[in-house]
Coordinates of C-alpha atoms in Angstrom, one line a residue:
Chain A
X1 CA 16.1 -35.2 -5.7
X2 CA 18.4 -33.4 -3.5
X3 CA 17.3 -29.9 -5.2
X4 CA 13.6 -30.4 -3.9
X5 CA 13.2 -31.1 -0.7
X6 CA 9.1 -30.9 -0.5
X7 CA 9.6 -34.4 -1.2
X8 CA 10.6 -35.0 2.0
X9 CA 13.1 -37.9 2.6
X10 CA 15.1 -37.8 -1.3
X11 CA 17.1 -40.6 -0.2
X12 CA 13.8 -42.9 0.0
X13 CA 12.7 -41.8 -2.9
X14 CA 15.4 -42.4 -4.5
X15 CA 15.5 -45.8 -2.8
X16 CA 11.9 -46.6 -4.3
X17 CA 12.4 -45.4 -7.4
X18 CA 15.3 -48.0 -7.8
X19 CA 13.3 -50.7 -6.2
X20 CA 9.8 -50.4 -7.6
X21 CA 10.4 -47.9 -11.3
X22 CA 11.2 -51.3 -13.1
X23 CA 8.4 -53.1 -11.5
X24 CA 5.7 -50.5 -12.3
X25 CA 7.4 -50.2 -16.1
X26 CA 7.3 -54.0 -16.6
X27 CA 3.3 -54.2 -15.1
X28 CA 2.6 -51.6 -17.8
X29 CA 5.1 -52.6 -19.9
X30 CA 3.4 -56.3 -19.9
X31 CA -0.4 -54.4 -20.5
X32 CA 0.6 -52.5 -23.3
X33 CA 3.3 -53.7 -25.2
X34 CA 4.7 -50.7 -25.6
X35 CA 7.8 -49.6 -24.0
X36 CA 7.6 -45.4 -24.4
X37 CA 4.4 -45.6 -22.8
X38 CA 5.2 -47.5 -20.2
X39 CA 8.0 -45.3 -18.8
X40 CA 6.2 -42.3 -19.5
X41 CA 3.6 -43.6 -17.7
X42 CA 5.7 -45.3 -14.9
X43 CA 7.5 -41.8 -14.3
X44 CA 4.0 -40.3 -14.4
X45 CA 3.1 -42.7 -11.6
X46 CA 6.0 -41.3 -9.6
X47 CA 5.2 -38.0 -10.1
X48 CA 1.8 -38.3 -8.6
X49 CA 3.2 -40.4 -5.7
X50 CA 4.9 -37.8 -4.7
X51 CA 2.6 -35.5 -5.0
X52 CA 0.1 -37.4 -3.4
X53 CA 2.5 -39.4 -0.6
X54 CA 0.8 -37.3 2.5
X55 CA -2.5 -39.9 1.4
X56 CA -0.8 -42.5 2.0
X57 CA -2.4 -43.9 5.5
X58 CA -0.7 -47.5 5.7
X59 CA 3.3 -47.5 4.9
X60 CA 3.1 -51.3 4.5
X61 CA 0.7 -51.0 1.4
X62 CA 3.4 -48.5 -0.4
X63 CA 4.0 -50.8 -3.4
X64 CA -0.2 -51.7 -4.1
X65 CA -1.0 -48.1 -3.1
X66 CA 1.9 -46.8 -6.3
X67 CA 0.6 -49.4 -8.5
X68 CA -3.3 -48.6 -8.1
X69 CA -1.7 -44.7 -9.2
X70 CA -0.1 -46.4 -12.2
X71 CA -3.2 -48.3 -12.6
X72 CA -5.5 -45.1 -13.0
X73 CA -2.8 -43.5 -15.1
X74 CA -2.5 -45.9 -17.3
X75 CA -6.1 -46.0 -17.6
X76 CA -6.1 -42.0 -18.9
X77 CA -2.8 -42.6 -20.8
X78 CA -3.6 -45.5 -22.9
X79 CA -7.1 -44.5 -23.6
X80 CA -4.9 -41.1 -25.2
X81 CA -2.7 -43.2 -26.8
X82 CA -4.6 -45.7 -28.6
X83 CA -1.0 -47.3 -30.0
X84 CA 0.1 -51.0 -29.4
X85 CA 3.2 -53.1 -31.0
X86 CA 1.9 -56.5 -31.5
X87 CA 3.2 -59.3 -29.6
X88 CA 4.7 -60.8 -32.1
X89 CA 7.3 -57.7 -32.2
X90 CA 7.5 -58.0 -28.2
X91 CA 10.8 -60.0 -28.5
X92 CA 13.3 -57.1 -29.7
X93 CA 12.7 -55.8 -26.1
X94 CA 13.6 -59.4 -24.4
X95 CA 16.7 -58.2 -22.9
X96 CA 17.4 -60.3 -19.8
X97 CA 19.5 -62.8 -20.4
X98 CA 21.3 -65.7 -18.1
X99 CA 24.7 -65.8 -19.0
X100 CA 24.7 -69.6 -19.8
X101 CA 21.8 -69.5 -22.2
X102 CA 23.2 -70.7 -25.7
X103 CA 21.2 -68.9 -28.8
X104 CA 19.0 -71.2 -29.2
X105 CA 17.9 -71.8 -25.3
X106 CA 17.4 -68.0 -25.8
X107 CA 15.2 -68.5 -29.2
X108 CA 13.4 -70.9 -27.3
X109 CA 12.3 -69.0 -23.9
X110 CA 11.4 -65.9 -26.1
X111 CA 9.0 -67.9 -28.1
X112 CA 7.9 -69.4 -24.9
X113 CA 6.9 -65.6 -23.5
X114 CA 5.3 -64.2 -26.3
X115 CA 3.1 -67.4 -26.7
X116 CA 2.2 -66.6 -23.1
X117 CA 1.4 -63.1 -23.6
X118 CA 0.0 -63.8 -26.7
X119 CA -2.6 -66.4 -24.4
X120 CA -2.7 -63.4 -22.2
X121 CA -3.8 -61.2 -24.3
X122 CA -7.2 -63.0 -25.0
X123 CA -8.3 -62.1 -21.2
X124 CA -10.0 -59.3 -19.7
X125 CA -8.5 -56.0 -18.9
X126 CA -8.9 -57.4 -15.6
X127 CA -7.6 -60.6 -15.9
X128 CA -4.7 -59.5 -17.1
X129 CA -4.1 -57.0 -14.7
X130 CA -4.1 -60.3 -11.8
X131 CA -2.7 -62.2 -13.5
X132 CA 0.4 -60.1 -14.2
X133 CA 0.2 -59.3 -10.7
X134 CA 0.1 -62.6 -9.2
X135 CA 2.8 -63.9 -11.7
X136 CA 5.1 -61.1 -12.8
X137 CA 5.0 -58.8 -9.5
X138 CA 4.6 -62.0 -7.5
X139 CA 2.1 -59.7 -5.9
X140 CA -0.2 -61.4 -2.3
X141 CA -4.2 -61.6 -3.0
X142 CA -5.1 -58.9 -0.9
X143 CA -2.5 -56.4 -2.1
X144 CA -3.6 -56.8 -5.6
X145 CA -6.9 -56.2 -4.2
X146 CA -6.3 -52.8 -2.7
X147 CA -4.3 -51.9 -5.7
X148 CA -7.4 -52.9 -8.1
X149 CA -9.7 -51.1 -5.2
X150 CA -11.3 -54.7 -5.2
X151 CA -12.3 -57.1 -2.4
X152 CA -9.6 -59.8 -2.0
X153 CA -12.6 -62.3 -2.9
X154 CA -13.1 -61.0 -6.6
X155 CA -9.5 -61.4 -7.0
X156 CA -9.7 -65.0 -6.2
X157 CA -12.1 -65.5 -8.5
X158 CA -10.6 -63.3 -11.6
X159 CA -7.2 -65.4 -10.7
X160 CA -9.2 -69.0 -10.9
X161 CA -11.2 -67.6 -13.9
X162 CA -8.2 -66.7 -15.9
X163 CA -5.7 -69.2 -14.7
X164 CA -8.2 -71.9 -16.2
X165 CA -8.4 -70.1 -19.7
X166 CA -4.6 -69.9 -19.6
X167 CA -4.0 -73.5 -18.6
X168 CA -6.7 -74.4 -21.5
X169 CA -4.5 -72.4 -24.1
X170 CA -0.4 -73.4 -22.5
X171 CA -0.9 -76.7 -20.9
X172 CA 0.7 -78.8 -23.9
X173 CA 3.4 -75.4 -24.4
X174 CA 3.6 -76.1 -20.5
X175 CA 4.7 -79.8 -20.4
X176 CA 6.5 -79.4 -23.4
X177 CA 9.0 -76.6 -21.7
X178 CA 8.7 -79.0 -18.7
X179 CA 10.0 -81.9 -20.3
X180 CA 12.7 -80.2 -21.9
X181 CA 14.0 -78.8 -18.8
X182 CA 13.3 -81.7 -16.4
Chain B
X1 CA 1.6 -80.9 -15.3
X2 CA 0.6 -79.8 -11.7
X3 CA -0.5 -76.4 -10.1
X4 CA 2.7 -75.5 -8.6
X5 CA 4.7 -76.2 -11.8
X6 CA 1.9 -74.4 -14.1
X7 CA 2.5 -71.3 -11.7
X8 CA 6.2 -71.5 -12.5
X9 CA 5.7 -71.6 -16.1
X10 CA 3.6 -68.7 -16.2
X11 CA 5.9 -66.6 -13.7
X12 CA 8.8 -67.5 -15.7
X13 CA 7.7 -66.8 -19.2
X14 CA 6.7 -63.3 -17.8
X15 CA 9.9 -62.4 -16.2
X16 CA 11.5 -63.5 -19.2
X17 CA 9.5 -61.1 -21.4
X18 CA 10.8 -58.5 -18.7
X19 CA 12.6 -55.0 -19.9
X20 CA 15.6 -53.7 -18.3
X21 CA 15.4 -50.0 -17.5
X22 CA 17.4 -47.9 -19.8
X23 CA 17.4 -44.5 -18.4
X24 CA 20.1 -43.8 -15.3
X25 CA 18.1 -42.9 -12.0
X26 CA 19.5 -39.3 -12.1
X27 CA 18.0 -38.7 -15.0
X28 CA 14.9 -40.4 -14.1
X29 CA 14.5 -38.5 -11.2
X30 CA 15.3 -35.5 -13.1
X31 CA 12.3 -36.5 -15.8
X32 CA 10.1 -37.0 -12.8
X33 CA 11.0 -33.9 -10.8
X34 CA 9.7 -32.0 -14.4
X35 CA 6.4 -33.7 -14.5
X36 CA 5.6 -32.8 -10.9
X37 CA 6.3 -29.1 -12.1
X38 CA 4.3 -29.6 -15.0
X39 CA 1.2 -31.1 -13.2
X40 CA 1.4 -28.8 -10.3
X41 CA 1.2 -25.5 -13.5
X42 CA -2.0 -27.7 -15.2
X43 CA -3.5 -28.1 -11.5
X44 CA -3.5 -24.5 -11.2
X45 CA -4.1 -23.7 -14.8
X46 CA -7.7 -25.9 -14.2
X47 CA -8.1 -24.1 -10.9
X48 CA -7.8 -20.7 -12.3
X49 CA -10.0 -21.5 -15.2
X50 CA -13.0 -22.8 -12.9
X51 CA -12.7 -19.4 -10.6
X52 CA -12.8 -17.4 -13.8
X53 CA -15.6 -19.4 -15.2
X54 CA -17.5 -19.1 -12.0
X55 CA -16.2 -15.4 -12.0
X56 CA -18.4 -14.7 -15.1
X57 CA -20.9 -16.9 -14.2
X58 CA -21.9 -15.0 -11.1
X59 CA -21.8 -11.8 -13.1
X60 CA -24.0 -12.8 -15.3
X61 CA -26.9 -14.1 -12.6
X62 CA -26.1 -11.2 -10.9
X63 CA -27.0 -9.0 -14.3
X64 CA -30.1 -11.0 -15.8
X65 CA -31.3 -12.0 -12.4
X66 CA -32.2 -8.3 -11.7
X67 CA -34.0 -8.4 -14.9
X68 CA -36.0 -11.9 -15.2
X69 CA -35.8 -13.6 -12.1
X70 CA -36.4 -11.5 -9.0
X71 CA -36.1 -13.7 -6.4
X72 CA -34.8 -17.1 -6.0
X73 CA -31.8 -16.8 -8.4
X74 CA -30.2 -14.9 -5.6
X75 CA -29.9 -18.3 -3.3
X76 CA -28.0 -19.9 -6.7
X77 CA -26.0 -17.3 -6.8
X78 CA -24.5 -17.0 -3.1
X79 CA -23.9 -21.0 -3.4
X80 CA -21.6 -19.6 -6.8
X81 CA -20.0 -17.4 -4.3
X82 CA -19.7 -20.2 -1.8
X83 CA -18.0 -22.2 -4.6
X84 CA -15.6 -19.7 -5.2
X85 CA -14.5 -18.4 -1.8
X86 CA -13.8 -22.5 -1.4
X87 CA -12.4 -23.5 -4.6
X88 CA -10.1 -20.1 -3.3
X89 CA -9.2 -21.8 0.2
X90 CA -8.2 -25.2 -1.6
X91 CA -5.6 -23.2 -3.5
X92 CA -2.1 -23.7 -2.7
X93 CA 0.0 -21.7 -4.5
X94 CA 3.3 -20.1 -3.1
X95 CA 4.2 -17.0 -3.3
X96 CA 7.0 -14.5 -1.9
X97 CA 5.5 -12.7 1.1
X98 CA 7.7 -10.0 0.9
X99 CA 6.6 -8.5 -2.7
X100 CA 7.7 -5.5 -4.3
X101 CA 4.5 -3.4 -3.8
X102 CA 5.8 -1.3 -6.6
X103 CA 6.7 -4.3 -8.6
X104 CA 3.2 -5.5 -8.0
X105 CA 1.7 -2.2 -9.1
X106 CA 4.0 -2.4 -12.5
X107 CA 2.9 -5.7 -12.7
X108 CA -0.6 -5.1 -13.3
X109 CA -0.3 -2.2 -15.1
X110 CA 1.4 -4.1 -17.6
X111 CA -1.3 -6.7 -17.7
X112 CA -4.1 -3.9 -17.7
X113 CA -2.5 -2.3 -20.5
X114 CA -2.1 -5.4 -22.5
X115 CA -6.0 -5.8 -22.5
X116 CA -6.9 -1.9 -21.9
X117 CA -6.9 -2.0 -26.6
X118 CA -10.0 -3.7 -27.2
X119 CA -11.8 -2.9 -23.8
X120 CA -14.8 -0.2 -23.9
X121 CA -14.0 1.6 -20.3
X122 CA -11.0 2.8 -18.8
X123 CA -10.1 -0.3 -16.5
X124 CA -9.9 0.3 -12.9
X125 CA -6.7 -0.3 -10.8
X126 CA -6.7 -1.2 -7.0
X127 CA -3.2 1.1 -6.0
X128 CA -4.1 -1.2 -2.5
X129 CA -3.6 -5.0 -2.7
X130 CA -3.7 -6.7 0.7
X131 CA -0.6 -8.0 2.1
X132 CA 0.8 -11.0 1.4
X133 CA -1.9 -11.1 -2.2
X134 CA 0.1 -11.4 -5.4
X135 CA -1.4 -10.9 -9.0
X136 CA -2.1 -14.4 -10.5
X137 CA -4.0 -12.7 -13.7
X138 CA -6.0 -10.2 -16.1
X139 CA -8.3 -11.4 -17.7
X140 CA -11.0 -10.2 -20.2
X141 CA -14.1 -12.8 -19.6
X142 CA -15.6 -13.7 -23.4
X143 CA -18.3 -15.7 -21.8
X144 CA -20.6 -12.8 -21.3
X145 CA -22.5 -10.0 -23.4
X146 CA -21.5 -7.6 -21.3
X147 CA -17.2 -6.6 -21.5
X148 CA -15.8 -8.1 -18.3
X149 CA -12.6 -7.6 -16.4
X150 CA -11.4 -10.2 -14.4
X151 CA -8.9 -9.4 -11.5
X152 CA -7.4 -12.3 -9.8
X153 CA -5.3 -11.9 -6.8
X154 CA -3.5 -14.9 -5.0
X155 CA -2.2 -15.5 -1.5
X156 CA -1.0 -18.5 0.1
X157 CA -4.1 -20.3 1.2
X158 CA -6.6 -17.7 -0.3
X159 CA -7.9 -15.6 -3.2
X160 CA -9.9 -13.0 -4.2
X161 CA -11.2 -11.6 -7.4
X162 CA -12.1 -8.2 -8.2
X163 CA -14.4 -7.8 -11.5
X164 CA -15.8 -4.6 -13.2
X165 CA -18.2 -5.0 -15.9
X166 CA -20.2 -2.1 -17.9
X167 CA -24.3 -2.1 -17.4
X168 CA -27.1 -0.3 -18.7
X169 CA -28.1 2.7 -17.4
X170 CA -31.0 1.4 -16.5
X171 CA -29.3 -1.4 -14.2
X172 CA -30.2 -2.5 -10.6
X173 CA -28.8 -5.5 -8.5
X174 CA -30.1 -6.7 -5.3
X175 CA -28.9 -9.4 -3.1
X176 CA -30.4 -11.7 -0.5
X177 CA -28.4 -12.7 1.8
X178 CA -28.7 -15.6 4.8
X179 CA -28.4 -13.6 7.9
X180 CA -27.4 -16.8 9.3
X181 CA -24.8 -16.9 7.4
X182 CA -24.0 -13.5 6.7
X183 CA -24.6 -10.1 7.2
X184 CA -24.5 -7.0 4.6
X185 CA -24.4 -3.3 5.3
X186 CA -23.9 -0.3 3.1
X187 CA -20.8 1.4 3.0
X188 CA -19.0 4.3 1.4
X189 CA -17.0 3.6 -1.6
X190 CA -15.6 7.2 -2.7
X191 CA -18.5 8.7 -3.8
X192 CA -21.0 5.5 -4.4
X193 CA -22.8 3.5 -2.1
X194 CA -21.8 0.0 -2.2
X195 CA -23.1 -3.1 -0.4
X196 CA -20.9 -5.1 1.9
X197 CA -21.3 -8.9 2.5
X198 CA -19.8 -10.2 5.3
X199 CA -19.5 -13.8 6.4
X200 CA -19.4 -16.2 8.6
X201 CA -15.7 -17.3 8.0
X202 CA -14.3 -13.9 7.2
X203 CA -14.6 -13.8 3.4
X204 CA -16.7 -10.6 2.2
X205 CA -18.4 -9.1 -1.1
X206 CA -18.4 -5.5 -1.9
X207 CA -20.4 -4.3 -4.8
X208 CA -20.7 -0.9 -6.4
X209 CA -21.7 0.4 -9.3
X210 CA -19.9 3.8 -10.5
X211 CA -21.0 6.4 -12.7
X212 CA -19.6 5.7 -15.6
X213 CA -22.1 2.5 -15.3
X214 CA -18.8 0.4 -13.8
X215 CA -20.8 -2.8 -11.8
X216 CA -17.5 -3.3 -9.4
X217 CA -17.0 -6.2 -7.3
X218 CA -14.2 -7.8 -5.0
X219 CA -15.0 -10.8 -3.1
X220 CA -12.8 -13.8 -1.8
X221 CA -10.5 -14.1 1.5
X222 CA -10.8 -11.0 2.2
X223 CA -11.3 -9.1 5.2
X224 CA -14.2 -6.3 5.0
X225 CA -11.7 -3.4 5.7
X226 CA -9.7 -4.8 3.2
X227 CA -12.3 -4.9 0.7
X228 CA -13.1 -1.4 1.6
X229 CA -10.0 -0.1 1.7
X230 CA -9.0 -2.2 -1.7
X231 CA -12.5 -0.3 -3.1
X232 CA -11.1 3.1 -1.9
X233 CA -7.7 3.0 -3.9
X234 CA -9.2 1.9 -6.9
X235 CA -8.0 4.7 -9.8

């Protein structure tokens, strides 16, 4: 970003676009199944943060405070794109692989994932959005709270809600991946 | 299966659907860098729009006001200008302080002249234009019965509008005004008497109406020798 420097610090920028772009493209990525969206909404996200970094009031909430931007623009976006691959397609994109994973480990663990999105997929909006934040973004209560614009008590109970639906639908998937790698 | 190996489960499966980002972070930040100057042309687009839409608004209160409503449309229509002389201080748009006057001039007389075809009067021309004021447009408003120019003229921090629009013969404005707020005065415009609303935080209105039954009007961030002298030059 070295050409515009009413961004202030470029190198930080740069710094969070490598840090948190793939993080706020996988949330959406996860919500929507569908991967052109997601980045154009993830660089849409960036673009307002940017524009809007001078609101930002508490440096430590940076991460929550971009994803309750990407949050609101995927609201807008989604509701204009009213497009969706089904789950069932979401493996093509499965791209991270270990190295040590033999074909049909891989097979496997893909299988695994889009059962669990597919189980995912049965919840709230809302649900989904915690639970992806809780177990994709690895994301603390009360941040997903202030990215949701929530108190940190209706996260708790959105996270126990729809972590008991999802146990109800993958426990047996859940011992069964268990047992094989245990 | 317990809590803590449930959790795991779930966290893994999702990372494992994960996508890896494709696009190099040049390029991403070159993509991003584009929407900022595409969202900063729509904000100003909007902004623009709601001036001119108030623009026209006012204009037309100010015209059927004098006709049907004598008195308390005039207290709607000074909170319209209060609208506008805001919506005009929110406005930050940059500009080069150190304009070409005569590039200015050519300017709008290219934008008149685009619009001057299918417009009833000979539209007027400021040859004055505060310092530091750019033009951001020329606009004929469709909204009203009456033809309507719209003159909108930028500076960092501020804006100010000047309209003309063609009344009856038979026309007549008045305006209340807070004298809290504001005060008004007459004041020589040429040869017309015009009306001169000054307020508190240093934006003014000038109004005139010309022979050639021109209702003129210049109001925004504007100081009142500005307006005047803006009024004056007008050929």
């Amino acid at each position: 970003m070295a050409s515009n420097s009413e961004f202030g610090d470029d190198s930080l920028w740069r710094l969070a676009i490598q840090n948190y772009y793939p993080r706020i493209l996988n949330y959406v990525y996860l919500l929507t199944e569908d991967r052109y969206l997601a980045e154009d909404i993830a660089q849409e996200t960036f673009a307002k943060g940017i524009a809007k970094f001078h609101q930002l009031t508490d440096p430590d909430k940076f991460f929550p405070w971009l994803l309750s931007i990407a949050i609101n623009t995927s609201r807008t976006q989604i509701e204009r794109n009213k497009r969706s691959i089904p789950a069932s397609d979401m493996k093509l994109y499965i791209s991270k692989l270990p190295v040590d994973e033999s074909p049909a480990e891989l097979f496997e663990r893909q299988e695994t994932a889009t059962l669990v999105l597919e189980a995912i997929r049965k919840l709230s909006h809302q649900e989904q959005q915690v639970i992806i934040m809780r177990y994709y973004l690895d994301m603390k209560e009360r941040d997903i709270a202030f990215a949701l614009g929530v108190t940190t008590g209706t996260v708790k109970k959105q996270l126990f809600r729809a972590r008991s639906k999802l146990y109800n639908d993958l426990h047996q998937l859940s011992e069964s991946v268990g047992d094989e790698n245990g | 299966m317990d809590d803590a190996k449930f959790d795991g489960f779930l966290s893994n499966s999702l990372k494992a659907a994960e996508i890896q980002v494709k696009t190099p972070i040049n390029e991403l930040e070159q993509i991003i860098i584009e929407k900022i100057t595409v969202n900063k042309q729509k904000k100003k687009e909007k902004r623009r729009r709601v001036i001119q839409v108030a623009a026209a608004v006012i204009l037309l209160i100010g015209i059927s006001s004098a006709v049907f409503f004598p008195g308390p449309v005039y207290a709607l229509k000074k909170q319209f200008f209060q609208t506008i002389l805001n919506i005009g201080k929110s406005i930050n748009i940059s500009l080069n302080s150190d304009a070409d006057r005569i590039q200015l001039q050519k300017q709008i007389a290219g934008e008149v002249t685009a619009i001057q075809g299918g417009t009833p009067f000979k539209i007027l021309v400021p040859q004055y234009i505060p310092p530091g004021f750019n033009i951001e447009s020329v606009k004929k408003s469709v909204a009203d019965e009456q033809p309507c120019i719209i003159m909108s003229f930028t500076a960092p921090n501020a804006n100010v509008l000047f309209t003309q629009t063609s009344v009856t013969d038979k026309f007549s404005s008045s305006v209340n005004v807070d004298a809290q707020q504001a005060k008004a005065k007459k004041v020589q415009i040429d040869k017309y008497e015009g009306n001169l609303i000054t307020f508190e935080d240093g934006s003014a209105n000038l109004l005139w109406i010309t022979d050639d039954h021109l209702m003129c009007q210049i109001f925004g961030d504007i100081s009142p020798d500005q307006a005047i002298e803006m009024a004056n030059s007008i050929k």
